[in-house]
Amino acid sequence: MQTAQLTIDPAFRVAPVDRRLFGSFVEHMGRCVYGGVFEPGHPTADARGLRTDVLDLTRELGVSVVRYPGGNFVSGYRWEDGIGPAGDRPRRLDLAWKSIETNAFGLDEFMTWARQAGVEPMMAVNLGTRGVQEACDLLEYSNHPGGTQLSDLRRRHGAEQPYGVRLWCLGNELDGPWQVGHKTAAEYGRLAAETARAMKMIDPSISLVACGSSNRGMPTFAAWEATVLEHTYEHVDYISAHTYYDPSDGDRASLLASAVDMDAFINDVVATADHVAAKQRHRRRLKISFDEWNVWYQARLQADLDRRGWVEAPALIEDTFTAVDAVVVGDLLVTLLRHADRVGVACQAQLANVIGPIRTRTGGPAWRQSIFHPFALTARYARGTVLRTEPVCPRYETAKYGDVPVLDTVAVHDESTDELTVFAVNRGPGDLPLDIDLRGLPTLDGVAHLTLAAGDDPAAANTEAEPDRVTPRTLPTPTGDNGHCTVRLPAVSWNVLRFAPRR
C-alpha cells in the first residue's frame, strides 16, 4: 500500500488567515437572488422578503464577505434602479443572462441582507456601459454620512447611517468578448485608474480590486494583467482572478487535481504583478482577490440560454454537486489557504442555486449541497497562521495536468489556543496512510478526524429528497507517540485533522 509523510513545524509560517478568504458571491443571475436569498411570500420570509432559512444557512456556512451584484450582470447595471420605493423601480432587460430584471431587490435590500447575514459587503461598479461618475455616485450614496444629494437620498430611503462599504471591484471580466462593454487591456486599465483615483478622493479608506483575466485560459492572460497593472498598480489593492473547473468530460483524475491548476494560476498572477512592481519601483506587493471560483458543469449553460426567451429569474446552472465535487472544492480551499500571503480575498461563486452550496425550491425548503460542508468546516477551523507543509507522497498521471501528487495539504496553527488543524486531500483511488511528524509541536495530541469521502459512492449528492446523503463523518482520532501520529485517509477524500494541547 502507498504511504505518505508530512512534517509540520510552527517556524515555517506563511501568513495569518484573512477571514476574507471565506467569501461568497450573490449575482442577479438565475435564482440566486429571486427565489434564493429573496422571496417575498415564502413561509420563512421576513418583512423585507428575505428568506430566513437561507440566512441561517449562510451564517452556518461561515461566509465572511459577499460580492454583489455581479459578475457579468454588473457590466450593464444601473444601480439607481435598485433604490427607493419598490413600486417605482423600472423593469429592464439584463443582457448578461438574457432575462428580465425587476429590481425588486437592489442595493438597499442587499445591505440589509448583508447586515442580517453578518457578512461584509463587497460592491462592484459598472465599468462596462458606465464609468467614473456613476461609480463615484454609488460610493457617495453608500458611504458619505450626509449633507449631499445622494447621501441624503440614502437617508430618506431609511438608511440613516452610511453603509460603510470598504471593498470595491472596478468592473468585472472586461477582457471577455462576452462582456457588455468589453475592452482592451489599455482601455480598461486607463478607465480603472481614473475611477480608482476619483473614488479614493471621496473615501480614502476603501480598498479596490482591478479586473484580472476571466480565466487562465484566455489568450490575453498575463499580458492583460501586466497592462492593466501598469495603469493601476499605485491606485488599487488587489488584482482579481477567476476560475471554474468542469467535470462534464468525465475525466475524474484530472478533476481531482484541479487545485494544481489553481496553484499555478496564483503563481502566474503573483509573478506578473511583482514584475510590474519591480518595473515601476513599488515596494508594496499587491494581493489577489480570487473572487470567482468553483466547480461548474459549464457545458449546460448555453443550452439554457438558447432555449428560452426573456423571462424573470430563470433557473440557470443549478448544478447538483457530487461527493467528488465536494472533495475538489475542499482542495481548492486548501490552495487558497496555502497562498494566504498573497491571496487576500476569495469568493466562491455563487451562494444560492446558481452553482451554489445552498439550494432552494421556490416556496419550499432550502438544503446544503455536498460542497457546503468543506467550505463550512474550513471557515470554522482555519483560524490562525498558515504553516508551510511539504508532503512526501506518491504521484499519479493526469491527462490535463501531467504528473501530480496524490496528497495535498495545508496546516493552520492557532497560536492563541495552540490548536492545529491539518487539511489533507487524498486524490487517489485507494486509502492512504499518512505519518505526521509533529515534533515541532510536541504538546499536541490528536482530538478529531473528520472526512468527506467519495471513494465508495462518487456520484452521491444531496437533494431535496435526500438532503443529508453527503455529509462529513467522524473517523478514529489520530494517535501516536514520540511526536509522530498516523492516520488513514480514505480513498478520494477531503479530511480535517484536529490537534490540541495535551490535557
Short mmCIF file of C-alpha atoms in Angstrom, two decimals:
data_model
loop_
_atom_site.label_atom_id
_atom_site.label_comp_id
_atom_site.label_asym_id
_atom_site.label_seq_id
_atom_site.Cartn_x
_atom_site.Cartn_y
_atom_site.Cartn_z
CA MET A 1 0.00 0.00 0.00
CA GLN A 2 1.23 3.51 -0.80
CA THR A 3 2.09 5.76 2.15
CA ALA A 4 2.79 9.46 2.73
CA GLN A 5 4.69 11.59 5.22
CA LEU A 6 4.15 15.14 6.43
CA THR A 7 6.31 17.33 8.70
CA ILE A 8 4.76 20.31 10.46
CA ASP A 9 6.82 22.98 12.21
CA PRO A 10 5.45 26.29 13.59
CA ALA A 11 8.61 28.05 12.38
CA PHE A 12 7.54 27.64 8.76
CA ARG A 13 4.94 30.40 8.73
CA VAL A 14 3.21 31.59 5.55
CA ALA A 15 0.77 34.26 6.78
CA PRO A 16 -2.23 34.77 9.05
CA VAL A 17 -5.54 33.59 7.63
CA ASP A 18 -7.55 36.57 6.39
CA ARG A 19 -11.24 36.00 7.11
CA ARG A 20 -12.00 37.48 3.69
CA LEU A 21 -10.81 34.19 2.18
CA PHE A 22 -14.22 32.73 3.09
CA GLY A 23 -16.26 34.92 0.79
CA SER A 24 -19.24 34.17 -1.40
CA PHE A 25 -20.99 35.85 -4.30
CA VAL A 26 -24.56 36.99 -4.93
CA GLU A 27 -25.29 37.95 -8.53
CA HIS A 28 -28.51 38.84 -10.29
CA MET A 29 -28.33 35.59 -12.24
CA GLY A 30 -30.90 32.82 -12.38
CA ARG A 31 -32.41 32.17 -8.95
CA CYS A 32 -29.52 33.33 -6.80
CA VAL A 33 -31.42 36.46 -5.73
CA TYR A 34 -35.05 35.82 -6.67
CA GLY A 35 -36.04 32.51 -5.10
CA GLY A 36 -32.66 32.26 -3.38
CA VAL A 37 -31.85 34.96 -0.83
CA PHE A 38 -35.05 36.93 -1.57
CA GLU A 39 -38.56 35.53 -1.87
CA PRO A 40 -41.45 37.63 -0.52
CA GLY A 41 -44.32 35.38 0.48
CA HIS A 42 -42.12 32.41 1.31
CA PRO A 43 -43.08 30.78 4.64
CA THR A 44 -39.71 31.79 6.13
CA ALA A 45 -39.51 35.28 4.58
CA ASP A 46 -39.22 38.28 6.89
CA ALA A 47 -41.00 41.61 6.40
CA ARG A 48 -38.47 42.59 3.70
CA GLY A 49 -38.84 39.37 1.76
CA LEU A 50 -35.53 37.86 2.85
CA ARG A 51 -35.58 34.08 3.24
CA THR A 52 -34.52 33.44 6.82
CA ASP A 53 -33.80 29.75 6.11
CA VAL A 54 -31.15 30.87 3.59
CA LEU A 55 -29.86 33.45 6.07
CA ASP A 56 -29.46 30.70 8.67
CA LEU A 57 -27.54 28.50 6.23
CA THR A 58 -25.35 31.44 5.18
CA ARG A 59 -24.34 32.01 8.78
CA GLU A 60 -23.74 28.26 9.25
CA LEU A 61 -21.59 28.25 6.10
CA GLY A 62 -19.29 30.80 7.75
CA VAL A 63 -19.33 33.30 4.92
CA SER A 64 -17.31 36.43 5.71
CA VAL A 65 -17.72 38.68 2.68
CA VAL A 66 -20.19 38.68 -0.23
CA ARG A 67 -19.55 40.18 -3.66
CA TYR A 68 -22.55 41.92 -5.29
CA PRO A 69 -24.30 42.48 -7.78
CA GLY A 70 -22.07 40.66 -10.30
CA GLY A 71 -20.46 39.15 -12.20
CA ASN A 72 -21.43 39.72 -15.82
CA PHE A 73 -24.63 41.37 -14.62
CA VAL A 74 -22.78 44.41 -13.27
CA SER A 75 -21.44 45.41 -16.69
CA GLY A 76 -24.89 46.69 -17.66
CA TYR A 77 -26.21 47.56 -14.20
CA ARG A 78 -27.78 50.89 -13.28
CA TRP A 79 -27.50 50.98 -9.51
CA GLU A 80 -30.14 53.70 -9.20
CA ASP A 81 -32.75 51.20 -10.43
CA GLY A 82 -32.48 49.26 -7.18
CA ILE A 83 -33.12 52.01 -4.60
CA GLY A 84 -36.22 53.79 -3.36
CA PRO A 85 -39.82 52.53 -3.27
CA ALA A 86 -40.01 49.10 -4.89
CA GLY A 87 -43.15 50.02 -6.78
CA ASP A 88 -41.35 52.84 -8.59
CA ARG A 89 -38.43 50.74 -9.83
CA PRO A 90 -38.07 50.02 -13.56
CA ARG A 91 -38.10 46.61 -15.20
CA ARG A 92 -35.17 46.19 -17.58
CA LEU A 93 -33.60 43.69 -19.94
CA ASP A 94 -30.50 42.08 -18.49
CA LEU A 95 -28.24 41.37 -21.46
CA ALA A 96 -25.77 39.29 -19.47
CA TRP A 97 -28.18 36.44 -18.70
CA LYS A 98 -30.99 37.13 -21.18
CA SER A 99 -33.57 37.77 -18.51
CA ILE A 100 -35.88 40.48 -17.19
CA GLU A 101 -34.60 42.29 -14.11
CA THR A 102 -37.43 43.57 -11.91
CA ASN A 103 -35.13 45.46 -9.49
CA ALA A 104 -37.37 44.38 -6.60
CA PHE A 105 -34.10 43.51 -4.83
CA GLY A 106 -31.44 46.20 -5.05
CA LEU A 107 -28.68 47.95 -3.18
CA ASP A 108 -30.67 48.81 -0.05
CA GLU A 109 -32.09 45.29 0.24
CA PHE A 110 -28.65 43.76 -0.23
CA MET A 111 -27.18 45.91 2.53
CA THR A 112 -29.99 44.87 4.86
CA TRP A 113 -29.44 41.23 3.93
CA ALA A 114 -25.65 41.53 4.47
CA ARG A 115 -26.16 43.04 7.91
CA GLN A 116 -28.53 40.23 8.92
CA ALA A 117 -26.20 37.57 7.49
CA GLY A 118 -23.26 39.08 9.36
CA VAL A 119 -21.16 39.44 6.21
CA GLU A 120 -19.04 42.25 4.82
CA PRO A 121 -20.42 43.69 1.55
CA MET A 122 -18.12 43.75 -1.48
CA MET A 123 -19.60 46.01 -4.15
CA ALA A 124 -18.83 46.01 -7.86
CA VAL A 125 -19.18 49.11 -10.04
CA ASN A 126 -20.21 49.08 -13.68
CA LEU A 127 -17.25 49.89 -15.93
CA GLY A 128 -18.80 48.16 -18.92
CA THR A 129 -21.50 50.61 -20.01
CA ARG A 130 -20.79 53.31 -17.41
CA GLY A 131 -17.77 55.00 -15.88
CA VAL A 132 -16.16 57.33 -13.37
CA GLN A 133 -19.15 59.47 -12.42
CA GLU A 134 -21.58 56.61 -11.85
CA ALA A 135 -19.03 54.79 -9.69
CA CYS A 136 -18.50 57.93 -7.62
CA ASP A 137 -22.24 58.42 -7.28
CA LEU A 138 -22.70 54.89 -5.97
CA LEU A 139 -19.86 55.37 -3.48
CA GLU A 140 -21.29 58.69 -2.27
CA TYR A 141 -24.74 57.15 -1.81
CA SER A 142 -23.25 54.23 0.10
CA ASN A 143 -20.53 55.75 2.25
CA HIS A 144 -20.93 59.50 2.67
CA PRO A 145 -22.53 60.42 6.05
CA GLY A 146 -24.95 63.07 4.81
CA GLY A 147 -25.39 66.62 3.62
CA THR A 148 -25.24 65.86 -0.11
CA GLN A 149 -27.96 64.94 -2.56
CA LEU A 150 -27.04 61.25 -2.79
CA SER A 151 -26.17 60.65 0.86
CA ASP A 152 -29.38 62.38 1.93
CA LEU A 153 -31.28 60.27 -0.59
CA ARG A 154 -29.99 57.14 1.15
CA ARG A 155 -31.14 58.54 4.47
CA ARG A 156 -34.61 59.24 3.05
CA HIS A 157 -34.69 55.61 1.92
CA GLY A 158 -34.29 54.52 5.53
CA ALA A 159 -30.51 54.13 5.99
CA GLU A 160 -29.56 56.95 8.34
CA GLN A 161 -26.01 55.67 8.78
CA PRO A 162 -23.63 55.10 5.85
CA TYR A 163 -23.26 51.54 4.61
CA GLY A 164 -19.50 51.86 5.02
CA VAL A 165 -18.56 49.54 2.14
CA ARG A 166 -14.78 49.04 2.29
CA LEU A 167 -14.19 46.65 -0.62
CA TRP A 168 -14.97 47.60 -4.24
CA CYS A 169 -14.48 45.82 -7.58
CA LEU A 170 -13.64 48.03 -10.56
CA GLY A 171 -15.88 46.18 -13.03
CA ASN A 172 -15.92 42.51 -13.97
CA GLU A 173 -14.17 40.34 -16.58
CA LEU A 174 -13.83 43.13 -19.12
CA ASP A 175 -11.25 41.09 -21.04
CA GLY A 176 -14.07 38.75 -22.12
CA PRO A 177 -15.74 39.38 -25.51
CA TRP A 178 -18.99 38.11 -23.98
CA GLN A 179 -18.98 41.05 -21.58
CA VAL A 180 -21.22 44.06 -22.20
CA GLY A 181 -18.71 46.87 -22.65
CA HIS A 182 -15.77 44.54 -23.44
CA LYS A 183 -12.49 46.49 -23.55
CA THR A 184 -8.85 46.08 -24.41
CA ALA A 185 -6.40 45.97 -21.52
CA ALA A 186 -5.23 49.52 -22.23
CA GLU A 187 -8.79 50.86 -22.43
CA TYR A 188 -9.81 49.16 -19.21
CA GLY A 189 -6.57 50.00 -17.40
CA ARG A 190 -6.94 53.70 -18.02
CA LEU A 191 -10.63 53.75 -17.07
CA ALA A 192 -9.97 51.72 -13.91
CA ALA A 193 -7.14 54.06 -12.88
CA GLU A 194 -9.30 57.15 -13.41
CA THR A 195 -12.17 55.57 -11.48
CA ALA A 196 -9.89 54.47 -8.64
CA ARG A 197 -8.40 57.95 -8.25
CA ALA A 198 -11.81 59.56 -8.11
CA MET A 199 -13.30 57.03 -5.70
CA LYS A 200 -10.41 57.41 -3.27
CA MET A 201 -10.92 61.19 -3.33
CA ILE A 202 -14.38 60.51 -1.90
CA ASP A 203 -13.33 57.83 0.59
CA PRO A 204 -9.60 57.16 1.01
CA SER A 205 -10.29 54.23 3.35
CA ILE A 206 -11.68 51.92 0.65
CA SER A 207 -9.82 49.02 -0.98
CA LEU A 208 -10.10 48.49 -4.73
CA VAL A 209 -9.89 45.41 -6.95
CA ALA A 210 -8.76 45.73 -10.57
CA CYS A 211 -10.04 43.17 -13.09
CA GLY A 212 -7.63 40.40 -13.91
CA SER A 213 -8.24 37.85 -16.64
CA SER A 214 -11.54 35.99 -16.76
CA ASN A 215 -9.57 32.75 -16.54
CA ARG A 216 -6.07 31.40 -17.04
CA GLY A 217 -7.00 30.01 -20.47
CA MET A 218 -7.73 33.43 -22.01
CA PRO A 219 -5.42 34.19 -24.96
CA THR A 220 -4.52 37.53 -23.34
CA PHE A 221 -3.78 36.04 -19.91
CA ALA A 222 -0.79 37.62 -18.13
CA ALA A 223 -0.45 40.27 -20.86
CA TRP A 224 -3.82 41.62 -19.68
CA GLU A 225 -2.69 41.71 -16.04
CA ALA A 226 0.61 43.37 -16.94
CA THR A 227 -1.02 46.14 -18.98
CA VAL A 228 -3.84 46.76 -16.51
CA LEU A 229 -1.42 46.96 -13.58
CA GLU A 230 0.91 49.31 -15.41
CA HIS A 231 -2.04 51.75 -15.36
CA THR A 232 -3.46 50.92 -11.94
CA TYR A 233 -0.81 49.48 -9.62
CA GLU A 234 -0.42 52.58 -7.45
CA HIS A 235 -4.21 53.03 -7.15
CA VAL A 236 -5.52 49.52 -6.36
CA ASP A 237 -5.07 46.96 -3.62
CA TYR A 238 -5.93 43.71 -5.41
CA ILE A 239 -5.99 42.15 -8.87
CA SER A 240 -8.82 39.66 -9.43
CA ALA A 241 -8.61 36.05 -10.56
CA HIS A 242 -11.48 33.80 -11.68
CA THR A 243 -11.56 30.07 -12.40
CA TYR A 244 -14.06 27.23 -12.68
CA TYR A 245 -13.42 23.51 -13.06
CA ASP A 246 -15.80 21.50 -15.24
CA PRO A 247 -16.47 17.80 -14.51
CA SER A 248 -18.52 17.37 -17.70
CA ASP A 249 -15.90 15.41 -19.65
CA GLY A 250 -15.81 12.61 -17.08
CA ASP A 251 -12.04 12.88 -16.53
CA ARG A 252 -12.17 12.33 -12.76
CA ALA A 253 -8.42 12.02 -12.30
CA SER A 254 -7.84 15.49 -13.77
CA LEU A 255 -10.82 16.98 -11.96
CA LEU A 256 -9.42 15.81 -8.63
CA ALA A 257 -6.15 17.60 -9.50
CA SER A 258 -7.85 20.93 -10.31
CA ALA A 259 -6.07 22.60 -7.40
CA VAL A 260 -2.77 22.03 -9.24
CA ASP A 261 -4.03 24.42 -11.92
CA MET A 262 -5.30 26.95 -9.36
CA ASP A 263 -1.92 26.85 -7.65
CA ALA A 264 -0.12 27.59 -10.95
CA PHE A 265 -2.67 30.33 -11.74
CA ILE A 266 -1.94 32.11 -8.47
CA ASN A 267 1.82 31.82 -9.00
CA ASP A 268 1.50 33.27 -12.52
CA VAL A 269 -0.55 36.27 -11.36
CA VAL A 270 1.84 36.93 -8.47
CA ALA A 271 4.82 36.80 -10.83
CA THR A 272 3.16 39.22 -13.25
CA ALA A 273 2.17 41.66 -10.50
CA ASP A 274 5.65 41.54 -8.98
CA HIS A 275 7.17 42.20 -12.41
CA VAL A 276 5.13 45.40 -12.69
CA ALA A 277 6.09 46.33 -9.12
CA ALA A 278 9.77 45.93 -9.96
CA LYS A 279 9.41 47.82 -13.23
CA GLN A 280 7.68 50.75 -11.54
CA ARG A 281 9.78 50.60 -8.34
CA HIS A 282 6.88 49.81 -5.99
CA ARG A 283 7.75 48.37 -2.57
CA ARG A 284 4.18 47.39 -1.82
CA ARG A 285 3.21 43.91 -3.01
CA LEU A 286 -0.25 43.58 -4.50
CA LYS A 287 -2.60 40.82 -3.36
CA ILE A 288 -5.05 38.69 -5.33
CA SER A 289 -8.80 38.80 -4.96
CA PHE A 290 -9.84 35.32 -6.15
CA ASP A 291 -13.43 36.50 -6.29
CA GLU A 292 -14.92 33.77 -8.50
CA TRP A 293 -14.08 30.09 -8.11
CA ASN A 294 -15.95 26.81 -8.00
CA VAL A 295 -16.78 23.56 -9.74
CA TRP A 296 -19.20 24.22 -12.61
CA TYR A 297 -20.74 21.94 -15.25
CA GLN A 298 -20.30 24.67 -17.84
CA ALA A 299 -21.47 22.76 -20.89
CA ARG A 300 -25.08 23.13 -19.71
CA LEU A 301 -25.25 26.93 -19.69
CA GLN A 302 -25.52 27.80 -23.39
CA ALA A 303 -28.37 25.35 -23.90
CA ASP A 304 -30.25 27.03 -21.05
CA LEU A 305 -29.80 30.45 -22.66
CA ASP A 306 -30.69 29.34 -26.19
CA ARG A 307 -33.97 27.57 -25.47
CA ARG A 308 -35.93 30.39 -23.87
CA GLY A 309 -37.00 34.00 -24.32
CA TRP A 310 -36.86 36.93 -21.89
CA VAL A 311 -38.21 35.80 -18.50
CA GLU A 312 -37.78 36.68 -14.84
CA ALA A 313 -35.29 34.70 -12.74
CA PRO A 314 -34.90 31.65 -14.98
CA ALA A 315 -33.28 28.57 -13.47
CA LEU A 316 -29.66 28.78 -14.63
CA ILE A 317 -26.77 26.39 -13.89
CA GLU A 318 -28.47 24.86 -10.86
CA ASP A 319 -25.91 22.08 -10.72
CA THR A 320 -26.34 19.23 -8.27
CA PHE A 321 -22.91 18.58 -6.81
CA THR A 322 -21.50 15.15 -6.10
CA ALA A 323 -19.22 13.83 -3.37
CA VAL A 324 -16.27 14.09 -5.80
CA ASP A 325 -17.14 17.75 -6.46
CA ALA A 326 -17.04 18.36 -2.70
CA VAL A 327 -13.54 16.86 -2.45
CA VAL A 328 -12.40 19.17 -5.28
CA VAL A 329 -13.91 22.23 -3.58
CA GLY A 330 -12.14 21.27 -0.36
CA ASP A 331 -8.85 21.02 -2.25
CA LEU A 332 -9.35 24.44 -3.85
CA LEU A 333 -9.79 25.85 -0.34
CA VAL A 334 -6.51 24.17 0.65
CA THR A 335 -4.80 26.01 -2.23
CA LEU A 336 -6.25 29.38 -1.27
CA LEU A 337 -5.06 28.91 2.30
CA ARG A 338 -1.60 27.86 1.15
CA HIS A 339 -1.29 31.21 -0.62
CA ALA A 340 -2.58 33.27 2.32
CA ASP A 341 0.42 35.58 1.96
CA ARG A 342 -0.77 36.74 -1.49
CA VAL A 343 -4.48 35.87 -1.70
CA GLY A 344 -6.34 38.35 0.48
CA VAL A 345 -9.93 37.86 -0.70
CA ALA A 346 -11.72 34.84 -2.17
CA CYS A 347 -15.37 34.40 -3.15
CA GLN A 348 -16.93 31.08 -4.07
CA ALA A 349 -19.48 31.63 -6.82
CA GLN A 350 -22.35 31.70 -6.08
CA LEU A 351 -24.16 31.46 -2.75
CA ALA A 352 -27.58 30.04 -3.63
CA ASN A 353 -28.91 27.91 -6.50
CA VAL A 354 -26.51 29.17 -9.18
CA ILE A 355 -23.72 26.57 -8.72
CA GLY A 356 -24.19 27.32 -5.03
CA PRO A 357 -23.54 25.44 -1.80
CA ILE A 358 -27.14 26.28 -0.86
CA ARG A 359 -30.09 25.07 -2.94
CA THR A 360 -33.71 26.08 -2.55
CA ARG A 361 -37.08 25.29 -4.01
CA THR A 362 -39.28 28.30 -4.66
CA GLY A 363 -41.94 28.17 -1.98
CA GLY A 364 -40.21 25.17 -0.43
CA PRO A 365 -37.18 24.17 1.62
CA ALA A 366 -33.50 25.06 1.46
CA TRP A 367 -30.76 22.45 1.81
CA ARG A 368 -26.99 22.03 1.91
CA GLN A 369 -25.27 20.77 -1.22
CA SER A 370 -22.26 18.46 -0.87
CA ILE A 371 -19.88 21.40 -1.43
CA PHE A 372 -21.39 23.22 1.56
CA HIS A 373 -19.53 21.03 4.02
CA PRO A 374 -15.84 21.56 3.11
CA PHE A 375 -16.43 25.32 2.96
CA ALA A 376 -18.19 25.43 6.33
CA LEU A 377 -15.59 23.30 8.11
CA THR A 378 -12.67 25.21 6.62
CA ALA A 379 -14.23 28.54 7.61
CA ARG A 380 -14.75 27.17 11.12
CA TYR A 381 -11.32 25.66 11.73
CA ALA A 382 -8.87 27.64 9.58
CA ARG A 383 -8.10 30.23 12.23
CA GLY A 384 -4.60 31.43 12.99
CA THR A 385 -1.47 31.25 10.85
CA VAL A 386 -0.93 29.09 7.79
CA LEU A 387 2.13 26.84 8.08
CA ARG A 388 4.02 25.60 5.05
CA THR A 389 3.76 21.85 4.50
CA GLU A 390 5.88 19.75 2.15
CA PRO A 391 4.27 16.29 1.95
CA VAL A 392 6.23 13.32 0.65
CA CYS A 393 3.79 11.12 -1.22
CA PRO A 394 3.11 9.02 -4.30
CA ARG A 395 2.15 10.66 -7.59
CA TYR A 396 -0.22 9.82 -10.42
CA GLU A 397 -0.69 10.82 -14.05
CA THR A 398 -3.49 13.08 -15.34
CA ALA A 399 -4.48 14.00 -18.88
CA LYS A 400 -4.73 17.74 -18.14
CA TYR A 401 -2.02 18.44 -15.57
CA GLY A 402 0.54 15.70 -16.06
CA ASP A 403 2.19 14.06 -13.06
CA VAL A 404 0.61 15.29 -9.81
CA PRO A 405 0.87 14.35 -6.11
CA VAL A 406 -1.76 12.07 -4.63
CA LEU A 407 -1.77 14.11 -1.40
CA ASP A 408 -2.43 17.83 -0.95
CA THR A 409 -2.17 19.50 2.47
CA VAL A 410 -2.13 22.73 4.40
CA ALA A 411 -1.85 23.36 8.16
CA VAL A 412 -3.21 26.22 10.26
CA HIS A 413 -1.88 26.92 13.75
CA ASP A 414 -3.94 28.99 16.17
CA GLU A 415 -1.31 30.49 18.46
CA SER A 416 -3.92 31.82 20.89
CA THR A 417 -5.06 28.27 21.76
CA ASP A 418 -2.06 26.31 20.42
CA GLU A 419 -4.52 24.22 18.38
CA LEU A 420 -3.52 22.86 14.98
CA THR A 421 -5.71 21.91 12.04
CA VAL A 422 -4.38 19.94 9.08
CA PHE A 423 -6.48 19.86 5.92
CA ALA A 424 -5.49 16.85 3.81
CA VAL A 425 -6.83 15.67 0.45
CA ASN A 426 -6.31 12.16 -0.85
CA ARG A 427 -6.85 12.33 -4.62
CA GLY A 428 -6.06 8.67 -5.11
CA PRO A 429 -8.42 5.69 -5.61
CA GLY A 430 -7.11 3.83 -2.55
CA ASP A 431 -6.74 4.54 1.16
CA LEU A 432 -3.56 6.45 2.04
CA PRO A 433 -1.77 6.01 5.39
CA LEU A 434 -0.25 9.34 6.43
CA ASP A 435 2.53 9.73 9.01
CA ILE A 436 2.59 13.22 10.53
CA ASP A 437 5.73 14.49 12.25
CA LEU A 438 4.67 16.90 15.00
CA ARG A 439 7.97 17.18 16.85
CA GLY A 440 7.85 20.96 16.31
CA LEU A 441 4.61 20.99 18.35
CA PRO A 442 5.38 18.34 20.99
CA THR A 443 2.50 19.12 23.38
CA LEU A 444 -0.25 18.38 20.85
CA ASP A 445 -2.44 15.29 20.69
CA GLY A 446 -4.97 14.32 18.07
CA VAL A 447 -8.55 15.19 19.01
CA ALA A 448 -10.62 14.68 15.85
CA HIS A 449 -10.60 13.35 12.29
CA LEU A 450 -13.45 14.41 10.02
CA THR A 451 -13.66 13.16 6.45
CA LEU A 452 -15.78 13.73 3.39
CA ALA A 453 -15.02 10.66 1.28
CA ALA A 454 -16.16 9.97 -2.28
CA GLY A 455 -14.40 6.66 -2.91
CA ASP A 456 -17.36 4.39 -2.20
CA ASP A 457 -20.07 6.44 -3.91
CA PRO A 458 -18.53 9.17 -6.13
CA ALA A 459 -21.85 10.26 -7.66
CA ALA A 460 -23.65 10.65 -4.32
CA ALA A 461 -25.37 14.04 -4.00
CA ASN A 462 -27.67 15.93 -1.68
CA THR A 463 -31.18 16.62 -2.99
CA GLU A 464 -34.43 17.91 -1.60
CA ALA A 465 -35.49 14.31 -1.03
CA GLU A 466 -32.12 13.29 0.49
CA PRO A 467 -30.58 16.50 1.87
CA ASP A 468 -28.02 14.73 4.08
CA ARG A 469 -26.79 11.95 1.84
CA VAL A 470 -23.32 13.54 1.60
CA THR A 471 -22.08 14.81 4.96
CA PRO A 472 -18.76 14.63 6.82
CA ARG A 473 -18.26 11.62 9.07
CA THR A 474 -16.02 11.05 12.06
CA LEU A 475 -13.08 8.63 11.87
CA PRO A 476 -10.79 7.40 14.67
CA THR A 477 -8.77 10.15 16.32
CA PRO A 478 -5.16 10.48 15.11
CA THR A 479 -2.87 8.67 17.58
CA GLY A 480 0.84 8.18 18.04
CA ASP A 481 3.85 8.88 20.23
CA ASN A 482 7.33 10.45 20.14
CA GLY A 483 5.99 13.39 18.13
CA HIS A 484 4.52 11.20 15.36
CA CYS A 485 0.99 10.18 14.58
CA THR A 486 -0.52 8.09 11.82
CA VAL A 487 -3.89 8.44 10.17
CA ARG A 488 -5.56 6.66 7.29
CA LEU A 489 -7.07 8.94 4.64
CA PRO A 490 -9.94 7.23 2.80
CA ALA A 491 -9.87 6.97 -0.98
CA VAL A 492 -10.84 10.21 -2.78
CA SER A 493 -11.38 12.22 0.38
CA TRP A 494 -11.06 15.64 1.96
CA ASN A 495 -10.04 15.48 5.62
CA VAL A 496 -9.84 17.72 8.69
CA LEU A 497 -7.31 16.56 11.30
CA ARG A 498 -7.52 18.42 14.62
CA PHE A 499 -4.82 18.59 17.29
CA ALA A 500 -4.94 20.31 20.69
CA PRO A 501 -2.66 20.69 23.72
CA ARG A 502 -2.33 17.59 25.86
CA ARG A 503 -4.53 17.79 28.95
#
